[in-house]
mmCIF file of C-alpha atoms and ligand atoms in Angstrom:
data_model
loop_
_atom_site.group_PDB
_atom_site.id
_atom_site.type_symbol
_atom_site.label_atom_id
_atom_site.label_comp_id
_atom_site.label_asym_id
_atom_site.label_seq_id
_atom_site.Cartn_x
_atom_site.Cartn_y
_atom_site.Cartn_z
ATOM 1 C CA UNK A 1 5.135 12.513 -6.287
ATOM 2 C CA UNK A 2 1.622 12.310 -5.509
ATOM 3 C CA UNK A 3 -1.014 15.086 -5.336
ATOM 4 C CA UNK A 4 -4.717 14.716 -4.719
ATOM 5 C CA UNK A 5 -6.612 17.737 -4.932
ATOM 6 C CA UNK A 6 -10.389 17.964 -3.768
ATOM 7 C CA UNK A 7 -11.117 14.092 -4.531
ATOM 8 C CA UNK A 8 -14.623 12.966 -4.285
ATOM 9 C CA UNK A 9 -15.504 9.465 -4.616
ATOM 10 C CA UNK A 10 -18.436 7.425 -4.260
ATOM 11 C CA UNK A 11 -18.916 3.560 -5.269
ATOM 12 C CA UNK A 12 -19.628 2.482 -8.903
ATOM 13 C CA UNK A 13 -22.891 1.389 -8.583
ATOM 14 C CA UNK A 14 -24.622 3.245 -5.233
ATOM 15 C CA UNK A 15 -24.755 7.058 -4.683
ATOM 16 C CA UNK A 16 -23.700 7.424 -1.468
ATOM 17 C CA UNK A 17 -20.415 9.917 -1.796
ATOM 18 C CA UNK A 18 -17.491 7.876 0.775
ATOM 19 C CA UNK A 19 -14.794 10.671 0.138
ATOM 20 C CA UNK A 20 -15.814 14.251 0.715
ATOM 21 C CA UNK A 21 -12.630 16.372 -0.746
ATOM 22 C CA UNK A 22 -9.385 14.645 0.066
ATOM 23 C CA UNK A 23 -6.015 17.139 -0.341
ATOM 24 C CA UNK A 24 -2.883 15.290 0.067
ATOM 25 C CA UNK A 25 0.865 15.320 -1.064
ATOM 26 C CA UNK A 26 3.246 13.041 -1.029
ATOM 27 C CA UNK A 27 6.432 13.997 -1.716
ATOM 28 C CA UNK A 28 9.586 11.474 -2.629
ATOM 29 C CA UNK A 29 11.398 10.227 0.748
ATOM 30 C CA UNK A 30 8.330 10.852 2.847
ATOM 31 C CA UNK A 31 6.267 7.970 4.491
ATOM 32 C CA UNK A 32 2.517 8.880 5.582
ATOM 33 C CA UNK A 33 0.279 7.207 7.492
ATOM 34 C CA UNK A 34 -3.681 7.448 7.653
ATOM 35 C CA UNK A 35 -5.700 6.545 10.614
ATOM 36 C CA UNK A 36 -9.018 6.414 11.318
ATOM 37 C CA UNK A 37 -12.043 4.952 12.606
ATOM 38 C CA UNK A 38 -13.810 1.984 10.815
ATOM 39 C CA UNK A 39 -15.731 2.788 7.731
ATOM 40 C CA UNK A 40 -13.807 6.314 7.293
ATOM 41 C CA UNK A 41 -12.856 5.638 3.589
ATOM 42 C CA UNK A 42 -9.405 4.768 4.461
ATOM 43 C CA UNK A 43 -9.913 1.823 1.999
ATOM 44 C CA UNK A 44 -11.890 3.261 -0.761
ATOM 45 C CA UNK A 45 -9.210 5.841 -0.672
ATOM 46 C CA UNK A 46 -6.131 3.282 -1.295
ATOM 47 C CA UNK A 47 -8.129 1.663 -3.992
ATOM 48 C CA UNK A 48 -9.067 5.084 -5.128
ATOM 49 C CA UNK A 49 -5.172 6.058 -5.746
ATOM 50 C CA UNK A 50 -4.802 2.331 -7.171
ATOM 51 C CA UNK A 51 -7.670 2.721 -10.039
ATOM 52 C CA UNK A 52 -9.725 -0.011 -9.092
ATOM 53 C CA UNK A 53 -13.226 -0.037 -10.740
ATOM 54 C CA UNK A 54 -15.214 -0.817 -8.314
ATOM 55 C CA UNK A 55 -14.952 3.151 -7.084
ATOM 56 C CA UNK A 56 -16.090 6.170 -9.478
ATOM 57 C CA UNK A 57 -14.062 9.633 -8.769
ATOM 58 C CA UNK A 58 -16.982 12.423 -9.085
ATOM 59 C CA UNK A 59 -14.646 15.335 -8.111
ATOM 60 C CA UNK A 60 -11.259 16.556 -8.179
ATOM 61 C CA UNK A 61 -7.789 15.327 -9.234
ATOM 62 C CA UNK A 62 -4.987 12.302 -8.295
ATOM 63 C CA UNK A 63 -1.858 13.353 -9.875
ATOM 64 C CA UNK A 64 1.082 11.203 -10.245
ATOM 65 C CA UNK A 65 5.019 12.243 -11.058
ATOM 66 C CA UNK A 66 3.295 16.001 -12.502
ATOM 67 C CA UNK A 67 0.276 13.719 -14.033
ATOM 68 C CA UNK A 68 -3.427 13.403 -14.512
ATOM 69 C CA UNK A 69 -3.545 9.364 -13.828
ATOM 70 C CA UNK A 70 -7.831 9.679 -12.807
ATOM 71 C CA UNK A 71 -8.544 7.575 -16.334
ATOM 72 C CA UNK A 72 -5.718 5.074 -16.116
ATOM 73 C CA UNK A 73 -6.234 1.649 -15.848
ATOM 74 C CA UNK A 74 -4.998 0.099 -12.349
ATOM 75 C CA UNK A 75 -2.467 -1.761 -14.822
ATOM 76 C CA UNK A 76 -1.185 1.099 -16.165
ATOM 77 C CA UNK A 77 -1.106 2.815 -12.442
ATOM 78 C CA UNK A 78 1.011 -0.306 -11.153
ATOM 79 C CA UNK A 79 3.300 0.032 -14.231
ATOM 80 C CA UNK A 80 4.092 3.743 -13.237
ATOM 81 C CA UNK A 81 5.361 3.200 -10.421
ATOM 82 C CA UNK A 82 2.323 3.005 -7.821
ATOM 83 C CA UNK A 83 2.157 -0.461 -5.510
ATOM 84 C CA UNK A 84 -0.940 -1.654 -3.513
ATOM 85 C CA UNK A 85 -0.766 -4.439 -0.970
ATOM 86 C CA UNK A 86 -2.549 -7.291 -1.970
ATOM 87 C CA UNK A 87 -4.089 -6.217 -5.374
ATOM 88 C CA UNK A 88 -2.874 -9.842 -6.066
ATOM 89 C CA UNK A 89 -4.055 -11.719 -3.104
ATOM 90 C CA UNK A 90 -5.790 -14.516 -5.554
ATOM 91 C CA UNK A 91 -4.899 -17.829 -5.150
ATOM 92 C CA UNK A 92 -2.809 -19.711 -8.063
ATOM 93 C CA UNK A 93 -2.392 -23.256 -7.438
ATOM 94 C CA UNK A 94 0.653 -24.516 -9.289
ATOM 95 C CA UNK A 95 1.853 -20.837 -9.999
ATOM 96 C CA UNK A 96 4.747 -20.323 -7.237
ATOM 97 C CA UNK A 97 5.788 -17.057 -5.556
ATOM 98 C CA UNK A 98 8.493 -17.235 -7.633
ATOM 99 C CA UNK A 99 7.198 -17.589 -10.899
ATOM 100 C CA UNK A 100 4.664 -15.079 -9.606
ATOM 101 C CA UNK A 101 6.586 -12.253 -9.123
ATOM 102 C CA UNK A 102 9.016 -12.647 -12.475
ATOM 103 C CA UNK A 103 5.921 -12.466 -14.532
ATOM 104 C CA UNK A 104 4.776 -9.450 -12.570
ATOM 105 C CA UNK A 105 7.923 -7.669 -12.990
ATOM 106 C CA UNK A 106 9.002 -8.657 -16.652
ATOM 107 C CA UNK A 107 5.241 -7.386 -17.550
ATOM 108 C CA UNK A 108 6.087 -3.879 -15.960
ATOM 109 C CA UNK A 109 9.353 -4.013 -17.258
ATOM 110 C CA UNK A 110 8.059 -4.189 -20.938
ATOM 111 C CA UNK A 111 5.318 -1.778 -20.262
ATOM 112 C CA UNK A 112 8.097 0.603 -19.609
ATOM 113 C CA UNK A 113 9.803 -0.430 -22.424
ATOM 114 C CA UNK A 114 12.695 -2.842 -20.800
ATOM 115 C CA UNK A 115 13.859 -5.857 -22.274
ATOM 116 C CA UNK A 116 12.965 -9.147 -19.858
ATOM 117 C CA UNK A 117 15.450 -9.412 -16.933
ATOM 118 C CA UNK A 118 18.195 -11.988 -17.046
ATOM 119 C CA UNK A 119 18.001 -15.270 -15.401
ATOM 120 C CA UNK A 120 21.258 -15.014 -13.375
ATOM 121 C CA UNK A 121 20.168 -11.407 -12.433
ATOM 122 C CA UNK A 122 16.480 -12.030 -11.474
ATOM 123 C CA UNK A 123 17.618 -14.765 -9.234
ATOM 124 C CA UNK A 124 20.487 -12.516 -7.348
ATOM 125 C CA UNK A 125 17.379 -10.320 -6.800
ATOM 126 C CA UNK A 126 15.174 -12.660 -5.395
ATOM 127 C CA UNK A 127 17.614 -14.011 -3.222
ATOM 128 C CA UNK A 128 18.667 -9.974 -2.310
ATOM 129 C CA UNK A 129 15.186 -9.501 -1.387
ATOM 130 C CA UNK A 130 14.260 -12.695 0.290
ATOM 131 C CA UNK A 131 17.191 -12.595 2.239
ATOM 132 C CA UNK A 132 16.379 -9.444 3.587
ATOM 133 C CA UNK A 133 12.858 -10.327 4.645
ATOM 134 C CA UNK A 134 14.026 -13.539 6.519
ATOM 135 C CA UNK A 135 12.307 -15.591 3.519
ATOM 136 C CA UNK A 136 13.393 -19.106 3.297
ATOM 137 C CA UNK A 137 13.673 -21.232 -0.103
ATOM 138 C CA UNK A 138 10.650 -23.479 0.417
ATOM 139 C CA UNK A 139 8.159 -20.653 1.009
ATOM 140 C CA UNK A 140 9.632 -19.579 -3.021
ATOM 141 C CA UNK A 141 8.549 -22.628 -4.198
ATOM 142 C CA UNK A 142 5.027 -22.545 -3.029
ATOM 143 C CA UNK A 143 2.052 -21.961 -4.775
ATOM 144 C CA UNK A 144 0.904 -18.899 -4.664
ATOM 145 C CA UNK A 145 -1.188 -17.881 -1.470
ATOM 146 C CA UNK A 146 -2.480 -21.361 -1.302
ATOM 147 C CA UNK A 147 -2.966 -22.435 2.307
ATOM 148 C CA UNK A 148 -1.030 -19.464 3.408
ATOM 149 C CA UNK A 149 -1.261 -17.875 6.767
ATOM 150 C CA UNK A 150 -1.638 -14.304 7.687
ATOM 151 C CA UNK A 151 1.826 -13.635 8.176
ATOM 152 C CA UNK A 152 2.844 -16.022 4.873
ATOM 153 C CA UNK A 153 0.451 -13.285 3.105
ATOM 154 C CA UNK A 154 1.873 -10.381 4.568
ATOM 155 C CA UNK A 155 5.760 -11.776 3.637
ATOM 156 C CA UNK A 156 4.526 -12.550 0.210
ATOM 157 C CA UNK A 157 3.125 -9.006 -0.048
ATOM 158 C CA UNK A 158 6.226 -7.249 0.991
ATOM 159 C CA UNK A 159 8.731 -9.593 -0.698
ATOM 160 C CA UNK A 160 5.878 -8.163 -3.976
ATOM 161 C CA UNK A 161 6.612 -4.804 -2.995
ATOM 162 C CA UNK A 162 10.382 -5.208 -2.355
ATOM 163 C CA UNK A 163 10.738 -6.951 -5.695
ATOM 164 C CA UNK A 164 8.650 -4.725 -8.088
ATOM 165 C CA UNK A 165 10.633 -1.806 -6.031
ATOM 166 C CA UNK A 166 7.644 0.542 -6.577
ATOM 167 C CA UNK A 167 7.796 4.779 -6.528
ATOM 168 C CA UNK A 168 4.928 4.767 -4.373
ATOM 169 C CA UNK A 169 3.712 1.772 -2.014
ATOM 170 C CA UNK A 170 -0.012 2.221 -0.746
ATOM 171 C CA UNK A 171 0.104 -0.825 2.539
ATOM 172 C CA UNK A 172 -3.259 -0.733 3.514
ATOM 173 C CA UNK A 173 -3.551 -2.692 7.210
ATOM 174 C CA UNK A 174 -7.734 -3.741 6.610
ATOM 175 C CA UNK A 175 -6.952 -6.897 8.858
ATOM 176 C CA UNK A 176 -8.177 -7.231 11.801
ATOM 177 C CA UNK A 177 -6.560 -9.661 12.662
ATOM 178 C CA UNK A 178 -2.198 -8.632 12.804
ATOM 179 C CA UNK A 179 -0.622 -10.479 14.984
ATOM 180 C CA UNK A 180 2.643 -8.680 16.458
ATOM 181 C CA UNK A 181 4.863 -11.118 14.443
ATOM 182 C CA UNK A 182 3.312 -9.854 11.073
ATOM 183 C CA UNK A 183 2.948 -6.078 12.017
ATOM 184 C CA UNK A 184 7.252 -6.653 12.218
ATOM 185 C CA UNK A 185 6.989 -8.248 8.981
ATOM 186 C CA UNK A 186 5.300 -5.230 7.304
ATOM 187 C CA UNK A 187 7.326 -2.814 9.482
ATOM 188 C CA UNK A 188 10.891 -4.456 8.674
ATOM 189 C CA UNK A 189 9.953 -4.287 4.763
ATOM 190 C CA UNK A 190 9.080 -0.941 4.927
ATOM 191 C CA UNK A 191 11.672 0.086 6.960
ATOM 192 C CA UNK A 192 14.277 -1.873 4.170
ATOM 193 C CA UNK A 193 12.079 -0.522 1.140
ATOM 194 C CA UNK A 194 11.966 3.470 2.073
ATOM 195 C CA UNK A 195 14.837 5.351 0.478
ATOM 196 C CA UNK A 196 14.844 9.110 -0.638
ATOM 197 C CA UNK A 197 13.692 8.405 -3.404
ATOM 198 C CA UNK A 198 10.535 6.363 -3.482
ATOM 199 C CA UNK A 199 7.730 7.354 -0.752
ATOM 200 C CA UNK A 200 4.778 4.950 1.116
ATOM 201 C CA UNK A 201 1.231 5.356 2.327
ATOM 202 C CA UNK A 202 0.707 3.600 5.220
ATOM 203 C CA UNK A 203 -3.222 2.944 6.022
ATOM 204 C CA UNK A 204 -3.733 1.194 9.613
ATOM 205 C CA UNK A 205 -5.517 1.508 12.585
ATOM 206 C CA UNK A 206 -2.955 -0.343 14.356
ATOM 207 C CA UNK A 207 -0.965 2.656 16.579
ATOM 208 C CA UNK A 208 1.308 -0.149 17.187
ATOM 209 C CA UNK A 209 2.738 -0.276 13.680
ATOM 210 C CA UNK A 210 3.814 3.069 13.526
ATOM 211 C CA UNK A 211 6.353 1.957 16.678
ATOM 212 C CA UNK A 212 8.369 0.210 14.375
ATOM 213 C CA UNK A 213 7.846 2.397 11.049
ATOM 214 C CA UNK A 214 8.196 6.685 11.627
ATOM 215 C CA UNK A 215 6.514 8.034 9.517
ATOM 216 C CA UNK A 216 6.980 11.786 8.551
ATOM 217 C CA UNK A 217 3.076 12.723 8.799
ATOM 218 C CA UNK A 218 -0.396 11.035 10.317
ATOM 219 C CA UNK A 219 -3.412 12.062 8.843
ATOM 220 C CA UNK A 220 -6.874 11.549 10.281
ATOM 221 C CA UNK A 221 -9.304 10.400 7.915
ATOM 222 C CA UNK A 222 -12.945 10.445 9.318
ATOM 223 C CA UNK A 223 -16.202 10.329 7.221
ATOM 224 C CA UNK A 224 -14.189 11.051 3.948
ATOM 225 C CA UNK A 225 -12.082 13.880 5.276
ATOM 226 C CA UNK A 226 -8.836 14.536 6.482
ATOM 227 C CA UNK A 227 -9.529 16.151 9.529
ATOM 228 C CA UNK A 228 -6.228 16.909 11.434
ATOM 229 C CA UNK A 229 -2.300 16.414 10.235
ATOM 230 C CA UNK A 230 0.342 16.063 12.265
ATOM 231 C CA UNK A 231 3.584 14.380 12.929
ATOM 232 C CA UNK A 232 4.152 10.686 14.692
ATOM 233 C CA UNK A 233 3.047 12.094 18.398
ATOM 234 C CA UNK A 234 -0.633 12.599 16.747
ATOM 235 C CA UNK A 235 -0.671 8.633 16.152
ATOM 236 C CA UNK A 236 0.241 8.610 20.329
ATOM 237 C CA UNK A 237 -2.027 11.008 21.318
ATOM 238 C CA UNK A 238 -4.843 8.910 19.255
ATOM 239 C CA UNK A 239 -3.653 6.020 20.933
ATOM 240 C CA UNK A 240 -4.096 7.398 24.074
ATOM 241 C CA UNK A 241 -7.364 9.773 23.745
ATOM 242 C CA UNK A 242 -9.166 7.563 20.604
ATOM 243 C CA UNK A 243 -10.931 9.762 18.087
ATOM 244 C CA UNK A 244 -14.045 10.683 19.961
ATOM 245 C CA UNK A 245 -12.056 14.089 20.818
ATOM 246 C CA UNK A 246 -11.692 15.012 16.755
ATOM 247 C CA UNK A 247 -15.055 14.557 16.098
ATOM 248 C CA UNK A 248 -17.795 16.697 15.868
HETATM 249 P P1 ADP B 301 -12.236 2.070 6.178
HETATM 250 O O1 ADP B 301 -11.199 1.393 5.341
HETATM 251 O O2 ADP B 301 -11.806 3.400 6.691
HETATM 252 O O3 ADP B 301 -12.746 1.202 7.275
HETATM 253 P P2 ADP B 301 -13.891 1.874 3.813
HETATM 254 O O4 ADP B 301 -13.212 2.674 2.765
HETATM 255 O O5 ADP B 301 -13.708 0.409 3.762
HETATM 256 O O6 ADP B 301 -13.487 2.429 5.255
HETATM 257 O O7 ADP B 301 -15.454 2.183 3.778
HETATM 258 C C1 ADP B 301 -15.992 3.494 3.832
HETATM 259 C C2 ADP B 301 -17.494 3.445 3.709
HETATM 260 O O8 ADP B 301 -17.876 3.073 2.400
HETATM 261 C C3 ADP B 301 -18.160 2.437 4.634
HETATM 262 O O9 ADP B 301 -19.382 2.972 5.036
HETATM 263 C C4 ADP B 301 -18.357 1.233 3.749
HETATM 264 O O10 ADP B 301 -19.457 0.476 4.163
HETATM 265 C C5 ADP B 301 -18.600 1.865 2.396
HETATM 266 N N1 ADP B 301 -18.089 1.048 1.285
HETATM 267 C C6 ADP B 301 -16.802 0.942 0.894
HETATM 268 N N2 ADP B 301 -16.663 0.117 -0.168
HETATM 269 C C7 ADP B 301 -17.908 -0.319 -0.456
HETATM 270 C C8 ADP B 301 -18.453 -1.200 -1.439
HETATM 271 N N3 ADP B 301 -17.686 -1.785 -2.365
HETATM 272 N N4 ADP B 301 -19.796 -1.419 -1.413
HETATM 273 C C9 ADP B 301 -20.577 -0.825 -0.493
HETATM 274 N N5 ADP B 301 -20.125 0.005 0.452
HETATM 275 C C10 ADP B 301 -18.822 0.275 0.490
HETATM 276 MG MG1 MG B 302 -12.946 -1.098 7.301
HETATM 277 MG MG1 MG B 303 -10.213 -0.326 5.486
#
């Protein structure tokens, strides 16, 4: 599904290279996770996949489905298929999370060429998806991140994800400060999004998530490298012996 090959990066406007030749595949079904100390590039690598312009690719390849997607827009990225967590974390007073996430998905619906979803069926999806996620009716009605807490954000992010039912969600943990109740959020929406088909790249530092979520491989990312793979007991043994011992 996804395939980076050699990626270099650096930031639009500096020179100082963040990632130094990035491989990675992600295949459909499989849920990764990358870990790392601060500053690592774990971010600039999620935004990297995403298209955002802040970041300039100076080497190497991000393939998507088979495809070159390097020159897309982060538009056209979303509208294939690929999800980041709060790439709409703006506040909209008067817009609700409703209203919110029907534009969203009617706009990617046309972009692939689908006609507007029906009333009755839009609203048997919301309340699929909202149910599922513990998401009462008053928090639908809201206005759109205004006011909300950390673990209103992180519902509102997954019930994004859920909804626009992405081929590839990038969650990417920055927050420092998860409390348990919304790591379960973000682990109970993975856990209900992940099928065989569709795939998720899970950036945290928090060991603890990946209790609730298994995911298939850990990757360490330190100073823009992946510098070990393994399965879930690497995330323990990090836990337990820190990074210190994969550096240098
Ligand atoms: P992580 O998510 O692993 O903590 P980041 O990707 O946020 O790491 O950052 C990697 C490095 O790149 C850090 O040294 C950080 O200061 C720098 N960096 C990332 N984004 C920017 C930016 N927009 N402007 C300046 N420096 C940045
Ligand atoms: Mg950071
Ligand atoms: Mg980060």
């Amino acid at each position: 599904m996804l395939e980076i090959k050699n990626l270099h990066a650096k930031i639009e406007d500096g020179d100082k290279e963040i990632l130094k030749g990035i491989n990675l595949e992600i295949k459909p079904g499989e849920v990764h996770a990358i870990m790392g100390p601060n500053g690592a590039g774990k971010s600039t690598l999620s935004s990297v996949i995403a298209g955002k312009e802040d970041y300039e690719v100076t080497d190497g390849e991000i393939l998507f489905e088979g495809e070159e997607i390097g020159e897309d827009a982060p538009e056209e990225r979303a509208h294939k298929g690929i999800f980041l967590s709060f790439q709409y974390p703006v506040e909209i007073p008067g817009v609700t999370v409703t209203n919110f996430i029907k534009a969203a998905l009617n706009e990617t619906r046309k972009a692939n060429g689908l006609e507007e979803m029906g009333a009755k069926e839009m609203l048997g999806l919301i309340r699929e998806n909202s149910e599922k996620l513990g998401i009462r009716k008053d928090f639908l009605s809201r206005s759109l991140n205004e006011g909300f807490s950390g673990g209103e954000k992180k519902r509102n992010e997954i019930f994004q994800m859920m909804m626009l039912n992405p081929k590839l969600a990038i969650l990417d943990e920055t927050d420092s400060g998860l409390d348990i109740d919304a790591l379960r959020i973000v682990a109970d929406g993975v856990n209900q999004f992940k099928n065989e088909g569709n795939a998720v790249l899970l950036i945290t530092h928090y060991q603890r998530l990946l209790n609730y979520i298994q995911p298939d491989f850990v990757h360490v990312l330190a100073d823009g490298k992946i510098i070990k793979t393994g399965d879930k007991s690497l995330a323990l043994e990090l836990e337990e012996k820190g990074y210190d011992w994969l550096l240098n």
